[in-house]
Coordinates of C-alpha atoms and ligand atoms in Angstrom, one line a residue:
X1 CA 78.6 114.6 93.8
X2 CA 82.0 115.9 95.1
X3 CA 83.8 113.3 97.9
X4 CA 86.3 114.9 100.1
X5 CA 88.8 113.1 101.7
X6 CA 91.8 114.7 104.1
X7 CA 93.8 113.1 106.9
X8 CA 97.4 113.0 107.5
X9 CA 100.2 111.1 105.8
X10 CA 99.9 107.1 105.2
X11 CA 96.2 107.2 107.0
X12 CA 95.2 105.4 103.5
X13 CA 93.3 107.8 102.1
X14 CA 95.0 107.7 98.9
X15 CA 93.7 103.9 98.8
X16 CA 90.8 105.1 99.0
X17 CA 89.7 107.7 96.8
X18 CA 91.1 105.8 94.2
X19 CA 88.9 102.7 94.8
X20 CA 85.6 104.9 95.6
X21 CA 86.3 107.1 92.0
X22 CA 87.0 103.6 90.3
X23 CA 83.5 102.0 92.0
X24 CA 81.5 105.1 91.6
X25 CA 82.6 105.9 88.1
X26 CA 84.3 109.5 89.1
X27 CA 87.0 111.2 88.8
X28 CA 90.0 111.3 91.3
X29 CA 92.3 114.0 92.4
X30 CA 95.4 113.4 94.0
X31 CA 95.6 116.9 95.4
X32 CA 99.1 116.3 97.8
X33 CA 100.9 114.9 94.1
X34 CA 100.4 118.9 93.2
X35 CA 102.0 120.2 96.2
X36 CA 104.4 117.5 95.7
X37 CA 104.6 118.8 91.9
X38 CA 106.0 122.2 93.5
X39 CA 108.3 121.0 95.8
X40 CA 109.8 118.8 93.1
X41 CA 110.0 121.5 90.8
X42 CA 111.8 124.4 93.3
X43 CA 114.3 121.2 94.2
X44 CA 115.0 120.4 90.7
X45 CA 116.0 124.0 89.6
X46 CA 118.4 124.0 92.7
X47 CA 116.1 126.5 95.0
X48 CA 114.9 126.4 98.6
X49 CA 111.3 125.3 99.1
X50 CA 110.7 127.2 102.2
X51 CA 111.6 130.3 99.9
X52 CA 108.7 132.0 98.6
X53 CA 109.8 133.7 95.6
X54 CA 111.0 130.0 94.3
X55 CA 107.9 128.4 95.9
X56 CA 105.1 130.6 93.9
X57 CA 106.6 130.6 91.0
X58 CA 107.0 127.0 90.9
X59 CA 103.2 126.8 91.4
X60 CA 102.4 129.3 89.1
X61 CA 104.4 127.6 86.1
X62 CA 103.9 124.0 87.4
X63 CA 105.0 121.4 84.6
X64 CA 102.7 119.0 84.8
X65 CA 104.6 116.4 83.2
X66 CA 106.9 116.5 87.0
X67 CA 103.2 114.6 88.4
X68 CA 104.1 111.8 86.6
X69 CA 107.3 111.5 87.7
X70 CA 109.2 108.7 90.2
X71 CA 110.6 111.1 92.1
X72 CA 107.1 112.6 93.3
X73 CA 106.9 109.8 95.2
X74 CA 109.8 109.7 97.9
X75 CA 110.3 111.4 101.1
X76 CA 112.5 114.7 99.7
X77 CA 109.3 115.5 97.7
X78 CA 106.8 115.0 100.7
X79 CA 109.0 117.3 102.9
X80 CA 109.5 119.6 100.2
X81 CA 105.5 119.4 99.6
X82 CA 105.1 120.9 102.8
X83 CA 107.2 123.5 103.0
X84 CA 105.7 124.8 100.0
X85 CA 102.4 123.7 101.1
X86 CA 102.5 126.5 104.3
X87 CA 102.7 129.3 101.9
X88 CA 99.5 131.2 100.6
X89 CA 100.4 132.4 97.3
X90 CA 101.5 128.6 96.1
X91 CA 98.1 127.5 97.9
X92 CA 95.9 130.6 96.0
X93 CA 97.8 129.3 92.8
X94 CA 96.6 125.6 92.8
X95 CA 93.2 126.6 94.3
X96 CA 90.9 127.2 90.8
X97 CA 92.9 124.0 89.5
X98 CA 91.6 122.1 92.2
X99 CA 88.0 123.4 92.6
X100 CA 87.3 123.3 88.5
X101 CA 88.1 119.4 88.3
X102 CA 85.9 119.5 91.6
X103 CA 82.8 120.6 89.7
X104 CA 83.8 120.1 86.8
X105 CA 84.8 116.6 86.7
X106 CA 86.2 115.1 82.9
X107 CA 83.7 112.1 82.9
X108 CA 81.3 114.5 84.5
X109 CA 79.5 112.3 86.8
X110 CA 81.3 113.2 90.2
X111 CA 84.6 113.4 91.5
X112 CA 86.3 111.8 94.7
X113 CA 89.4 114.3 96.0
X114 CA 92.2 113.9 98.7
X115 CA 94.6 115.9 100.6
X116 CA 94.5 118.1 103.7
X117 CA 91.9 121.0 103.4
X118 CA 89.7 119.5 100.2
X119 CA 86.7 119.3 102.9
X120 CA 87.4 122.8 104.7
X121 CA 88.8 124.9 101.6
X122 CA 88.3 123.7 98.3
X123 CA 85.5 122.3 98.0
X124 CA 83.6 123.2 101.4
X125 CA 80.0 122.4 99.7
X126 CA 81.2 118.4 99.4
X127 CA 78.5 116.3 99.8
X128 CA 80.6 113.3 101.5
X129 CA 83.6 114.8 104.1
X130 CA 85.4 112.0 105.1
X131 CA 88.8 112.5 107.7
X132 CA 90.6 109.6 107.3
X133 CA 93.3 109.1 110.5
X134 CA 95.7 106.4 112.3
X135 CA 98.0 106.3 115.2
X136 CA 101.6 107.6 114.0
X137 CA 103.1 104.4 114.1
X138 CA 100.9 102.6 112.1
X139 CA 100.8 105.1 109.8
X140 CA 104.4 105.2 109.6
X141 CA 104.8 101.3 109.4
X142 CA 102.9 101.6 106.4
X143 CA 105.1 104.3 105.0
X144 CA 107.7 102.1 105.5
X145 CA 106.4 98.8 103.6
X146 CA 105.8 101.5 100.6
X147 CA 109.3 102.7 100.6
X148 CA 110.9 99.2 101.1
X149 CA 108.6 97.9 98.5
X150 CA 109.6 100.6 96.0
X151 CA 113.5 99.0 96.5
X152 CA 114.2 102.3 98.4
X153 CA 116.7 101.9 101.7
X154 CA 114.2 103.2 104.9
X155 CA 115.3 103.3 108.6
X156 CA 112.3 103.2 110.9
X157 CA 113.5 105.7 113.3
X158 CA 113.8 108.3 110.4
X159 CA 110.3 107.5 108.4
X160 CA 108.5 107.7 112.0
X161 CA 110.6 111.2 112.6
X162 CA 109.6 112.3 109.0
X163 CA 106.4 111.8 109.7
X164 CA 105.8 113.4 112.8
X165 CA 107.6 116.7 111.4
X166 CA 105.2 116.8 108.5
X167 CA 102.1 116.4 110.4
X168 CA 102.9 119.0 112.5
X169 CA 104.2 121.3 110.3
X170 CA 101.0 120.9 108.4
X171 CA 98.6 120.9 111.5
X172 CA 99.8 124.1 112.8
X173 CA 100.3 125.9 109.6
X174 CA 97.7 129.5 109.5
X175 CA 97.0 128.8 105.9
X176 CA 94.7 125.6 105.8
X177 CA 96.0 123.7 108.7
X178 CA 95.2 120.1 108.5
X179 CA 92.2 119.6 110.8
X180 CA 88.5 117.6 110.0
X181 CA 85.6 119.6 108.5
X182 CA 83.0 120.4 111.2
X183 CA 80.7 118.0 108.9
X184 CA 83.6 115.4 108.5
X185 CA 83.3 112.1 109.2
X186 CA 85.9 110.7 110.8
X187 CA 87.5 107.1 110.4
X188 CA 90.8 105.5 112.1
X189 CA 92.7 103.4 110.0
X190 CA 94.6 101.9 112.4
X191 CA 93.5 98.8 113.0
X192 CA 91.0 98.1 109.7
X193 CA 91.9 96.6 106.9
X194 CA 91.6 98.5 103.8
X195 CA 88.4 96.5 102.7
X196 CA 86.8 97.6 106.1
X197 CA 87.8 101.5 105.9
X198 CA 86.4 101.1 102.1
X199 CA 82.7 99.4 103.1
X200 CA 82.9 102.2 106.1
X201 CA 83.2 105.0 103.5
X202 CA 81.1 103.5 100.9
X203 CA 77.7 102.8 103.7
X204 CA 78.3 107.0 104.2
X205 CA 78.4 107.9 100.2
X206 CA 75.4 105.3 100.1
X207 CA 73.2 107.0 102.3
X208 CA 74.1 110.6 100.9
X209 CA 73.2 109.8 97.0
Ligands
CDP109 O1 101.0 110.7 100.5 P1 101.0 111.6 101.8 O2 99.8 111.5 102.5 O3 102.3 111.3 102.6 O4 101.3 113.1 101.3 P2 100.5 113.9 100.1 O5 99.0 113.7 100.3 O6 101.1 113.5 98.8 O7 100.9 115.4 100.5 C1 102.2 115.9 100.6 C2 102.2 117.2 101.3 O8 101.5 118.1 100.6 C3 101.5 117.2 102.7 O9 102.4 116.8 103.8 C4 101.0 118.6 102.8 O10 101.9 119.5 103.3 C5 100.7 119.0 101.4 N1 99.3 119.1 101.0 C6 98.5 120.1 101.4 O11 99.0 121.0 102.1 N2 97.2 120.2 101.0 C7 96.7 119.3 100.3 N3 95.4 119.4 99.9 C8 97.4 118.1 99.9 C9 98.8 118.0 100.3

Protein backbone atom coordinates (compact mmCIF):
# COMPACT_ATOMS: atom_id res chain seq x y z
CA UNK A 1 0.00 0.00 0.00
CA UNK A 2 1.47 3.43 -0.95
CA UNK A 3 0.15 6.62 1.58
CA UNK A 4 0.38 9.96 0.08
CA UNK A 5 0.55 12.76 2.02
CA UNK A 6 0.90 16.69 0.55
CA UNK A 7 -0.09 19.96 2.09
CA UNK A 8 1.78 23.15 2.61
CA UNK A 9 4.58 24.06 4.97
CA UNK A 10 4.19 23.30 8.94
CA UNK A 11 0.44 21.68 8.29
CA UNK A 12 2.18 18.59 10.28
CA UNK A 13 2.29 16.28 7.76
CA UNK A 14 5.85 15.44 8.37
CA UNK A 15 4.43 14.28 12.01
CA UNK A 16 2.59 12.28 10.38
CA UNK A 17 3.87 10.07 7.93
CA UNK A 18 6.44 9.33 10.20
CA UNK A 19 4.11 7.96 12.90
CA UNK A 20 1.73 6.07 10.29
CA UNK A 21 5.20 4.34 8.55
CA UNK A 22 6.40 3.68 12.20
CA UNK A 23 2.58 2.11 13.17
CA UNK A 24 2.06 0.38 9.95
CA UNK A 25 5.52 -1.08 9.65
CA UNK A 26 6.43 1.00 6.16
CA UNK A 27 8.67 2.89 4.93
CA UNK A 28 8.79 6.84 4.89
CA UNK A 29 9.92 9.34 2.47
CA UNK A 30 10.60 12.68 3.23
CA UNK A 31 10.22 13.91 -0.33
CA UNK A 32 10.60 18.02 0.52
CA UNK A 33 14.30 16.92 2.45
CA UNK A 34 15.34 16.09 -1.44
CA UNK A 35 14.29 19.28 -2.81
CA UNK A 36 15.84 20.72 0.17
CA UNK A 37 18.99 18.41 -0.74
CA UNK A 38 19.20 20.60 -4.08
CA UNK A 39 18.76 23.80 -2.76
CA UNK A 40 21.48 23.07 -0.10
CA UNK A 41 23.72 21.74 -2.57
CA UNK A 42 23.46 24.94 -5.46
CA UNK A 43 23.90 27.23 -2.08
CA UNK A 44 26.83 25.47 -0.83
CA UNK A 45 28.90 25.57 -4.12
CA UNK A 46 28.17 29.47 -4.18
CA UNK A 47 25.33 29.27 -7.17
CA UNK A 48 21.83 30.76 -7.56
CA UNK A 49 18.95 28.34 -6.95
CA UNK A 50 16.53 30.06 -9.17
CA UNK A 51 19.33 29.32 -11.98
CA UNK A 52 18.67 26.32 -13.86
CA UNK A 53 21.87 25.23 -15.07
CA UNK A 54 23.09 25.07 -11.15
CA UNK A 55 19.62 23.82 -10.11
CA UNK A 56 19.65 20.42 -12.51
CA UNK A 57 22.80 19.69 -12.05
CA UNK A 58 22.55 19.72 -8.41
CA UNK A 59 19.68 17.23 -8.71
CA UNK A 60 21.32 15.20 -11.08
CA UNK A 61 24.59 14.69 -8.86
CA UNK A 62 22.63 15.04 -5.51
CA UNK A 63 25.13 13.92 -2.53
CA UNK A 64 23.11 12.28 -0.40
CA UNK A 65 25.07 12.61 2.52
CA UNK A 66 23.75 16.81 2.35
CA UNK A 67 20.05 14.92 3.57
CA UNK A 68 21.49 14.28 6.70
CA UNK A 69 22.70 17.43 7.21
CA UNK A 70 21.66 20.34 10.03
CA UNK A 71 21.54 22.77 7.67
CA UNK A 72 18.59 20.96 5.57
CA UNK A 73 16.58 21.98 8.17
CA UNK A 74 16.47 26.01 8.36
CA UNK A 75 14.66 28.56 6.45
CA UNK A 76 17.66 29.30 3.64
CA UNK A 77 17.16 25.61 2.62
CA UNK A 78 13.30 25.70 2.50
CA UNK A 79 13.39 28.96 0.26
CA UNK A 80 16.09 27.63 -1.65
CA UNK A 81 13.95 24.20 -1.96
CA UNK A 82 11.49 26.05 -3.73
CA UNK A 83 13.10 27.83 -6.09
CA UNK A 84 14.59 24.78 -7.27
CA UNK A 85 11.43 22.93 -6.75
CA UNK A 86 9.53 25.23 -9.78
CA UNK A 87 11.88 23.90 -12.29
CA UNK A 88 11.10 20.68 -14.46
CA UNK A 89 14.34 19.23 -15.13
CA UNK A 90 15.31 19.12 -11.22
CA UNK A 91 11.59 17.72 -10.67
CA UNK A 92 12.13 14.91 -13.81
CA UNK A 93 15.55 14.17 -11.96
CA UNK A 94 14.20 13.22 -8.55
CA UNK A 95 11.01 11.68 -10.07
CA UNK A 96 12.28 7.64 -10.61
CA UNK A 97 13.98 8.19 -7.05
CA UNK A 98 10.86 8.96 -5.67
CA UNK A 99 8.41 6.55 -7.41
CA UNK A 100 11.03 3.26 -7.04
CA UNK A 101 11.05 3.67 -3.03
CA UNK A 102 7.21 4.18 -3.74
CA UNK A 103 6.73 0.60 -5.01
CA UNK A 104 9.45 -0.52 -4.07
CA UNK A 105 9.67 0.05 -0.54
CA UNK A 106 13.19 -1.49 1.48
CA UNK A 107 11.08 -3.48 4.19
CA UNK A 108 8.71 -4.09 1.27
CA UNK A 109 5.49 -4.07 3.08
CA UNK A 110 4.32 -0.41 2.10
CA UNK A 111 5.40 2.94 2.16
CA UNK A 112 3.95 6.27 3.61
CA UNK A 113 5.30 9.53 1.38
CA UNK A 114 5.10 13.43 1.89
CA UNK A 115 5.57 16.51 0.07
CA UNK A 116 3.54 18.59 -2.36
CA UNK A 117 2.48 16.51 -5.62
CA UNK A 118 3.22 12.69 -4.08
CA UNK A 119 -0.72 12.22 -4.53
CA UNK A 120 -1.08 14.09 -8.04
CA UNK A 121 2.40 13.12 -9.62
CA UNK A 122 4.40 10.50 -8.25
CA UNK A 123 2.54 8.17 -7.19
CA UNK A 124 -1.04 8.98 -8.64
CA UNK A 125 -2.21 5.20 -8.11
CA UNK A 126 -1.81 5.74 -3.94
CA UNK A 127 -4.17 3.93 -2.33
CA UNK A 128 -4.61 6.52 0.75
CA UNK A 129 -4.41 10.54 -0.54
CA UNK A 130 -4.39 12.52 2.36
CA UNK A 131 -4.06 16.76 1.96
CA UNK A 132 -2.97 17.76 5.11
CA UNK A 133 -3.71 21.85 5.70
CA UNK A 134 -3.90 24.80 8.48
CA UNK A 135 -4.60 28.42 8.59
CA UNK A 136 -1.21 30.33 7.85
CA UNK A 137 -0.81 31.47 11.24
CA UNK A 138 -1.04 28.42 12.89
CA UNK A 139 1.03 26.87 10.58
CA UNK A 140 3.51 29.46 10.97
CA UNK A 141 3.34 29.53 14.88
CA UNK A 142 4.43 26.12 14.64
CA UNK A 143 7.35 26.93 12.42
CA UNK A 144 8.31 29.16 14.91
CA UNK A 145 8.29 26.84 18.16
CA UNK A 146 10.59 24.52 15.74
CA UNK A 147 12.99 27.11 14.97
CA UNK A 148 13.18 28.59 18.54
CA UNK A 149 13.36 25.05 19.80
CA UNK A 150 16.36 24.21 17.50
CA UNK A 151 18.25 27.41 19.58
CA UNK A 152 17.80 29.40 16.19
CA UNK A 153 16.84 33.38 16.59
CA UNK A 154 13.06 33.67 14.71
CA UNK A 155 11.03 36.91 14.37
CA UNK A 156 7.33 36.21 13.86
CA UNK A 157 6.72 38.79 11.28
CA UNK A 158 9.52 37.14 9.04
CA UNK A 159 8.60 33.19 9.57
CA UNK A 160 4.79 34.20 8.82
CA UNK A 161 6.28 36.33 5.54
CA UNK A 162 8.47 33.15 4.67
CA UNK A 163 5.80 31.21 4.77
CA UNK A 164 3.34 32.92 2.73
CA UNK A 165 6.03 33.41 -0.16
CA UNK A 166 6.68 29.69 -0.25
CA UNK A 167 3.24 28.66 -0.41
CA UNK A 168 2.57 30.64 -3.13
CA UNK A 169 5.42 30.28 -4.97
CA UNK A 170 4.69 26.69 -4.81
CA UNK A 171 0.78 26.92 -5.39
CA UNK A 172 1.10 28.74 -8.51
CA UNK A 173 4.07 27.08 -9.99
CA UNK A 174 3.10 25.16 -13.80
CA UNK A 175 5.19 22.25 -12.86
CA UNK A 176 3.25 20.32 -10.02
CA UNK A 177 1.65 23.18 -8.23
CA UNK A 178 0.71 22.35 -4.74
CA UNK A 179 -3.05 21.57 -4.91
CA UNK A 180 -5.12 18.20 -3.25
CA UNK A 181 -5.59 15.09 -5.46
CA UNK A 182 -9.13 14.96 -6.86
CA UNK A 183 -9.27 11.65 -4.56
CA UNK A 184 -7.55 13.45 -1.54
CA UNK A 185 -8.79 13.59 1.53
CA UNK A 186 -8.48 16.55 3.10
CA UNK A 187 -7.72 17.36 6.90
CA UNK A 188 -7.05 20.93 8.74
CA UNK A 189 -4.64 20.85 11.28
CA UNK A 190 -5.42 23.85 12.79
CA UNK A 191 -7.05 23.32 15.60
CA UNK A 192 -6.30 19.26 16.29
CA UNK A 193 -3.92 18.03 18.14
CA UNK A 194 -1.45 15.82 16.59
CA UNK A 195 -3.06 12.64 18.25
CA UNK A 196 -6.46 13.75 16.59
CA UNK A 197 -5.01 14.45 12.93
CA UNK A 198 -3.17 10.83 13.45
CA UNK A 199 -6.56 8.72 14.63
CA UNK A 200 -8.26 10.94 11.61
CA UNK A 201 -5.68 9.57 9.07
CA UNK A 202 -5.36 6.16 10.62
CA UNK A 203 -9.76 5.43 10.58
CA UNK A 204 -9.06 6.39 6.44
CA UNK A 205 -5.93 3.83 5.92
CA UNK A 206 -8.19 1.41 8.11
CA UNK A 207 -10.97 1.30 5.95
CA UNK A 208 -8.83 1.16 2.64
CA UNK A 209 -6.57 -2.15 3.75
O1 LIG B 1 8.96 21.08 5.97
P1 LIG B 1 8.20 21.99 5.06
O2 LIG B 1 6.79 21.57 4.85
O3 LIG B 1 8.36 23.43 5.39
O4 LIG B 1 8.92 21.89 3.64
P2 LIG B 1 9.42 20.60 2.86
O5 LIG B 1 8.35 19.55 2.80
O6 LIG B 1 10.74 20.18 3.41
O7 LIG B 1 9.61 21.17 1.37
C1 LIG B 1 10.49 22.23 1.07
C2 LIG B 1 10.14 22.75 -0.31
O8 LIG B 1 10.40 21.72 -1.27
C3 LIG B 1 8.67 23.12 -0.53
O9 LIG B 1 8.39 24.47 -0.19
C4 LIG B 1 8.47 22.86 -2.02
O10 LIG B 1 8.82 23.96 -2.80
C5 LIG B 1 9.45 21.74 -2.33
N1 LIG B 1 8.81 20.44 -2.49
C6 LIG B 1 8.19 20.13 -3.69
O11 LIG B 1 8.13 20.99 -4.57
N2 LIG B 1 7.65 18.90 -3.91
C7 LIG B 1 7.67 17.96 -2.95
N3 LIG B 1 7.14 16.77 -3.19
C8 LIG B 1 8.26 18.26 -1.70
C9 LIG B 1 8.81 19.50 -1.48
Amino acid sequence: MIIAIDGPAAAGKGTLARRLAQHLGYDFLDTGSLYRGVGLQVLRAGGDPADPKAAKAAAERLDLKLLADPDLRDEAAANAASLVAAQPAVRAALLDFQRNFARKPPGGRGAVLDGRDVGTVVCPEAEVKLFITASSEARALRRLRELQEAGQAAIWDAVLQDMRDRDARDSRRDVAPLKPAADAVVIDTTSLSPDQVFEAALAIVDAKR
